[in-house]
Short mmCIF file of C-alpha atoms in Angstrom, two decimals:
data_model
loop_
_atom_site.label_atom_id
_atom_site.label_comp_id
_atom_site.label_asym_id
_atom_site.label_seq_id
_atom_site.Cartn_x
_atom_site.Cartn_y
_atom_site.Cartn_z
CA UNK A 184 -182.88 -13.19 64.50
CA UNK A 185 -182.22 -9.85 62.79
CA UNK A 186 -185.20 -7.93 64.70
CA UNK A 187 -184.16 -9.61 68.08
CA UNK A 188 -180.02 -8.17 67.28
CA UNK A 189 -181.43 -5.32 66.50
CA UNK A 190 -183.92 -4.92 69.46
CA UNK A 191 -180.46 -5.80 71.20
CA UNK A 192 -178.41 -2.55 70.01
CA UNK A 193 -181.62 -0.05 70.59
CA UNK A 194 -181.28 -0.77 74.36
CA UNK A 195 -177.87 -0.95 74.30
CA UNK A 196 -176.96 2.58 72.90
CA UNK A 197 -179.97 3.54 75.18
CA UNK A 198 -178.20 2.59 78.56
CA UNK A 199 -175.33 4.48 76.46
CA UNK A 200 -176.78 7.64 76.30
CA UNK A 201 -178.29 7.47 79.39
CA UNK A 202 -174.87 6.43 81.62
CA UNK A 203 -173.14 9.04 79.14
CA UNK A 204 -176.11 12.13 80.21
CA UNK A 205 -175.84 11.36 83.63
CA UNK A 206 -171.50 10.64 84.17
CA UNK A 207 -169.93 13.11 80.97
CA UNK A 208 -170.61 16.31 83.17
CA UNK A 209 -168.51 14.40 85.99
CA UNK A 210 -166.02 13.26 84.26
CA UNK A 211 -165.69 17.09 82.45
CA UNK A 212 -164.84 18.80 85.89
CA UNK A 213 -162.78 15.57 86.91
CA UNK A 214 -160.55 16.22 83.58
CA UNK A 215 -160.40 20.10 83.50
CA UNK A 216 -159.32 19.87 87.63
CA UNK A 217 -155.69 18.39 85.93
CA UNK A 218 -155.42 20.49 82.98
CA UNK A 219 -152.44 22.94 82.16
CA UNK A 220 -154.82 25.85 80.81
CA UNK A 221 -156.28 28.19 83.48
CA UNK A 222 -158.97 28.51 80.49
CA UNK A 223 -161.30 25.53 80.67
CA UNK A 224 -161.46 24.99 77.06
CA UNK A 225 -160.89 22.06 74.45
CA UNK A 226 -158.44 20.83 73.66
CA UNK A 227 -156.47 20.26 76.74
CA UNK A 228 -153.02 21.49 76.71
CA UNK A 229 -151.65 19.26 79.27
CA UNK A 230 -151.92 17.71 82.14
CA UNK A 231 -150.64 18.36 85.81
CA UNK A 232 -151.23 18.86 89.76
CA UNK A 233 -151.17 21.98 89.87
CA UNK A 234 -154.46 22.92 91.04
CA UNK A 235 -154.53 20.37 93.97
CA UNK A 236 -151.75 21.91 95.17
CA UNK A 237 -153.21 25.60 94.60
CA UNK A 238 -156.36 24.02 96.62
CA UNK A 239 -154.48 22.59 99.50
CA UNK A 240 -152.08 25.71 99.65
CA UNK A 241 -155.56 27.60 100.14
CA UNK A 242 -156.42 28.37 103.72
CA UNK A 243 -159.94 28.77 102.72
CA UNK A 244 -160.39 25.66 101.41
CA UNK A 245 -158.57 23.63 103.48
CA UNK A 246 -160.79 25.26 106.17
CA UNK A 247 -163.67 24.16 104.62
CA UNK A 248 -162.43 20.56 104.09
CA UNK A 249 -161.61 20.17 107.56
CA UNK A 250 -165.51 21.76 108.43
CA UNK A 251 -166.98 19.03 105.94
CA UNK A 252 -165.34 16.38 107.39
CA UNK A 253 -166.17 17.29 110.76
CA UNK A 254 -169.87 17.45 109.82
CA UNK A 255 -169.55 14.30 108.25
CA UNK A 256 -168.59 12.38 110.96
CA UNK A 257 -170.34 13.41 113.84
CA UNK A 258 -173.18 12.91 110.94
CA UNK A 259 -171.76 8.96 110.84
CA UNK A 260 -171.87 8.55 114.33
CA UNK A 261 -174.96 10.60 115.73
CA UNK A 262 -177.27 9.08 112.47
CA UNK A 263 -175.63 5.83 113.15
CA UNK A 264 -176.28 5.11 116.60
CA UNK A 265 -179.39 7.16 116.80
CA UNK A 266 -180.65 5.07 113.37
CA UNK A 267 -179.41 1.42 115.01
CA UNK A 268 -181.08 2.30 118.01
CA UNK A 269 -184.57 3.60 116.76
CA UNK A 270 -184.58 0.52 113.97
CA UNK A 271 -183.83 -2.19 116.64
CA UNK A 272 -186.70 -0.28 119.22
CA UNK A 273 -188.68 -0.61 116.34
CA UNK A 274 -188.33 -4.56 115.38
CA UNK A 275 -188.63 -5.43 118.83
CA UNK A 276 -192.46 -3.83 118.78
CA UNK A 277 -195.02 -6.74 118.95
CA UNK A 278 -197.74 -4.60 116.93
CA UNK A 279 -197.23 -4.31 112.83
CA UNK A 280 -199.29 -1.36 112.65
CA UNK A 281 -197.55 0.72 115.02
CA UNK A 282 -193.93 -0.47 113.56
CA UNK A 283 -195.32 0.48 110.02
CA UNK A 284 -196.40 4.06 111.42
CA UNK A 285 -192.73 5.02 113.02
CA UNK A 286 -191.01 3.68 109.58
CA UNK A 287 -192.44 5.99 107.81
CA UNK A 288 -193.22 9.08 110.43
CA UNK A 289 -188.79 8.35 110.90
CA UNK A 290 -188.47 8.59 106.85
CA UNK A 291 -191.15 11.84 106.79
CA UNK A 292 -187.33 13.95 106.62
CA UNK A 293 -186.05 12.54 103.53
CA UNK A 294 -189.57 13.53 101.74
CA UNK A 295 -189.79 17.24 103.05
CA UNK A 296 -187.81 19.45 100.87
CA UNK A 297 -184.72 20.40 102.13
CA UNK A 298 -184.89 23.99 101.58
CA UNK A 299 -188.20 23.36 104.51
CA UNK A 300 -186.02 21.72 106.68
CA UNK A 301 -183.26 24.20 106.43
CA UNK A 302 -185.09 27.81 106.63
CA UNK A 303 -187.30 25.32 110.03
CA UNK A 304 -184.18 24.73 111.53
CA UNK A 305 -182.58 27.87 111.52
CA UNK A 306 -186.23 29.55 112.81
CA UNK A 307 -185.51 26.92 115.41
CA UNK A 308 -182.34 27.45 116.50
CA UNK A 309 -182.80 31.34 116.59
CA UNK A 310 -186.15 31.07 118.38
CA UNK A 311 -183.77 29.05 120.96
CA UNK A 312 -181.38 31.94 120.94
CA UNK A 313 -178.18 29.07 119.37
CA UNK A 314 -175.77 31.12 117.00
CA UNK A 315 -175.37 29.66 113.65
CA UNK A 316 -172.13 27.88 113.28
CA UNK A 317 -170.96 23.83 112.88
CA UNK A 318 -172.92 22.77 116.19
CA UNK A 319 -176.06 23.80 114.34
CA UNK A 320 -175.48 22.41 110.66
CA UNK A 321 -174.47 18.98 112.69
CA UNK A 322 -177.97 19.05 113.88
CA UNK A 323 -179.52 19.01 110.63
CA UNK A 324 -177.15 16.92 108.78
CA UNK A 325 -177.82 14.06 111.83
CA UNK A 326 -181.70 14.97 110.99
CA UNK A 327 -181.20 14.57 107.10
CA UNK A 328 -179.17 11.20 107.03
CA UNK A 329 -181.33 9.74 110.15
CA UNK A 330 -184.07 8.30 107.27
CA UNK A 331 -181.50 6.81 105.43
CA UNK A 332 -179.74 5.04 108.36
CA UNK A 333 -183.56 3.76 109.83
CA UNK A 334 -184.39 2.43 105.98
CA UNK A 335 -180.78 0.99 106.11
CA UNK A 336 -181.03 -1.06 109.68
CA UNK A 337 -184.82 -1.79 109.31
CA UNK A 338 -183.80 -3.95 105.99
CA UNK A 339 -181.37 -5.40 107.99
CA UNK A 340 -183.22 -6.52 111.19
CA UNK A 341 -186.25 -7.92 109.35
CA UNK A 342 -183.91 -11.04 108.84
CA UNK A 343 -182.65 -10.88 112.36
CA UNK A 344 -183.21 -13.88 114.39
CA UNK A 345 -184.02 -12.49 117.69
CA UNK A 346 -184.42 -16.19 118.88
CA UNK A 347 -180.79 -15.94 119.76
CA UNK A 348 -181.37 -13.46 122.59
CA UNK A 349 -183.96 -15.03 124.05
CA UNK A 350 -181.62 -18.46 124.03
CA UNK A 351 -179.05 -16.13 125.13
CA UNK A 352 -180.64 -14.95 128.22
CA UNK A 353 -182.14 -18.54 128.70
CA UNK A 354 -178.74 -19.84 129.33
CA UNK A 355 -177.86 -17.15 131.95
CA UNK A 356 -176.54 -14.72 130.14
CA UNK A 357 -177.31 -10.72 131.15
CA UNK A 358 -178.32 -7.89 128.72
CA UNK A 359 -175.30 -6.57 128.36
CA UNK A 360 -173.60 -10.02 127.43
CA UNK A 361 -176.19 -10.69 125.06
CA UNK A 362 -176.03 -7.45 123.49
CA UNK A 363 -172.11 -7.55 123.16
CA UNK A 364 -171.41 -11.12 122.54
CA UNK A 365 -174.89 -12.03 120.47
CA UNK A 366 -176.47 -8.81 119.03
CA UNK A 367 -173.71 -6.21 118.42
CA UNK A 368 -171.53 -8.78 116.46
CA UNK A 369 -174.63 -9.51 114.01
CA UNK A 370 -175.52 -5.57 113.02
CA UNK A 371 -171.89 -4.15 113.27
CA UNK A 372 -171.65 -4.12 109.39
CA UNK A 373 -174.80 -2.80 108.75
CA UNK A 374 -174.42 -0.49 111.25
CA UNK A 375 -171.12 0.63 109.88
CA UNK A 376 -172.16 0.74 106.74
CA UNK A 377 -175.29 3.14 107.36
CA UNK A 378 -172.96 5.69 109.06
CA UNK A 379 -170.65 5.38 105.82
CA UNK A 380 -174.06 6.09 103.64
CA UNK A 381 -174.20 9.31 106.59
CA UNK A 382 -171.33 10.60 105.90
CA UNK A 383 -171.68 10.18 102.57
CA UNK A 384 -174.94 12.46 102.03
CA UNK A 385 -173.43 14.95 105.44
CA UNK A 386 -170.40 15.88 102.62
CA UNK A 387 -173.34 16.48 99.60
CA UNK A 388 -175.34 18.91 101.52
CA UNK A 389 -175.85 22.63 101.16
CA UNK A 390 -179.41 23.07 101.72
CA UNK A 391 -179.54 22.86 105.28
CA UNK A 392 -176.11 24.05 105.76
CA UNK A 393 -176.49 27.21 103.68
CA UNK A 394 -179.11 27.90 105.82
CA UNK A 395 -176.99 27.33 109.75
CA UNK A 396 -173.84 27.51 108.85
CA UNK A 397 -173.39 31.17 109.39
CA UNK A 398 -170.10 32.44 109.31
CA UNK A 399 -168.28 29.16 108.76
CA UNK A 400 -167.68 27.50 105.32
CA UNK A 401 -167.96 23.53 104.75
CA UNK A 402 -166.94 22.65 100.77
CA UNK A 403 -170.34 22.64 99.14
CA UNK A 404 -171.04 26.32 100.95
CA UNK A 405 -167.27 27.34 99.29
CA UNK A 406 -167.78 25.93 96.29
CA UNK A 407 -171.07 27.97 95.57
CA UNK A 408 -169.54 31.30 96.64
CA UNK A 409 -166.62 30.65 94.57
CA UNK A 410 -168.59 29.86 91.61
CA UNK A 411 -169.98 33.29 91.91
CA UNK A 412 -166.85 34.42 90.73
CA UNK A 413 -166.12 32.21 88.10
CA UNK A 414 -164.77 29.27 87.36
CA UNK A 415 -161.29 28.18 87.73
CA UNK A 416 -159.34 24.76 87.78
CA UNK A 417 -159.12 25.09 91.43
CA UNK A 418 -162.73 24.66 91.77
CA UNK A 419 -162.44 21.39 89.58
CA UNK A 420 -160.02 19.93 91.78
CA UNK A 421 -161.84 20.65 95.34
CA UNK A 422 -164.81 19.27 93.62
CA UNK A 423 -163.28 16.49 92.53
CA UNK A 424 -161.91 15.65 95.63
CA UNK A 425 -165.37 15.72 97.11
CA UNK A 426 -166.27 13.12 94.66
CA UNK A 427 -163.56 11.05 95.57
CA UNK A 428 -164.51 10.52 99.36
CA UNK A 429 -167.95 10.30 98.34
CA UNK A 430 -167.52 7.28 95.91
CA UNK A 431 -165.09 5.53 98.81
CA UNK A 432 -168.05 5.95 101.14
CA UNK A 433 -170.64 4.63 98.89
CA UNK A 434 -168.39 1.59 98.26
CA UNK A 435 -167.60 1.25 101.28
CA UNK A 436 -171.37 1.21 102.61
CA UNK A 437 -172.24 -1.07 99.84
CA UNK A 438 -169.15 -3.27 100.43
CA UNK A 439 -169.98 -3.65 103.80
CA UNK A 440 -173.57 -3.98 103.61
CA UNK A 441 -172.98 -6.88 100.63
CA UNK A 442 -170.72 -8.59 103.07
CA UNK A 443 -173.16 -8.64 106.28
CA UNK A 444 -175.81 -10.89 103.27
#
């Protein structure tokens, strides 16, 4: 009884220190972005809004917001339709082999290294003579959250009765019926949910945008250049806002996916 209590607290202040190494840095810049000391140093003074404020009231990074939320959704919708479409085309092939090969040829972007993908793109798009700007990072973040999306909708359609359709068009109905009354209906939350998961991982990267952004500025490209210069409560509160949408679009995903089971 002792030895199995015991046994009982190890793991427990394991899962501890493990949830406290990978969630104390976060909740650091969370707490310094509404402190009352430009100095971020313990202990906190105070508390205040201050530096949202100072981050809103800043054209740069309200700029940079608006870029990153751009990105993100034509990320949701380009990766999400593109992603439902390819998964779907995929189920709907006869031979196991050949649907094994294009899962994982479609999920060869999320192994690559993303500095690969970036420095390939932007040889790319210069070899095509395309300036660097938002029309070229939207390309890559589609490319980058496309694996995800497949993974996502693949899951989804291995349960999905496609017995329906055929009933479906047995009773008269066309392929557009089908598809809006029958099919659509069915993989609307998963699909909605993937392009959540999108836009999710479109506002986390700087690899490939570093690399085609050019001249423009999204928040993970600000962020870095303003941490060249130091750090400041400012910086705390635009990353914190980051965080914010990207928790609401991880729930969101995983609400909705939950909810489609």
């Amino acid at each position: 009884m002792v030895k199995a209590l015991s046994s009982n607290l190890l793991a427990r202040g394991f899962l501890t220190l493990v949830l406290l190494y990978l969630y104390a840095p976060i909740v650091v810049i969370v707490l310094f972005s509404f402190t009352t000391s430009p100095r971020l140093s313990m202990p906190i003074e105070g508390l205040t809004l201050a530096w949202y404020q100072n981050a809103f009231a800043n054209p740069l990074i309200t700029k940079a917001l608006t870029n990153s939320l751009i990105l993100a959704a034509i990320a949701a919708i380009g990766a999400g339709l593109m992603g439902a479409a390819f998964a779907f085309g995929m189920m709907k092939l006869v031979q196991p082999r050949l649907r094994q090969a294009l899962l994982a040829a479609s999920l060869l972007p999320a192994v690559v290294p993303l500095l690969v993908i970036g420095i390939s793109l932007a040889v790319l798009f210069h070899g095509l003579g395309l300036p660097q700007g938002l029309r070229n990072t939207a390309i890559g973040h589609v490319l980058v959250s496309l694996p995800f999306v497949v993974l996502t909708m693949n899951a989804r359609l291995e349960t999905f009765d496609f017995t329906t359709l055929e009933a479906a068009r047995d009773l008269g109905a066309s392929s557009f019926q089908t598809f809006r009354d029958i099919t659509f209906p069915q993989i609307r939350p998963s699909i909605v949910g993937a392009a959540l998961l999108a836009a999710a991982l479109s506002l986390d990267e700087f690899v490939v945008t570093w690399f085609n952004i050019g001249n423009e500025q999204s928040v993970p490209v600000l962020v870095w250049g303003l941490m060249r210069r130091g750090v400041d409560p400012s910086i705390n509160a635009l990353a914190s806002m980051l965080l914010f949408l990207l928790v609401c679009l991880v729930i969101g995903s995983n609400f909705i996916g939950r909810r489609n089971t």
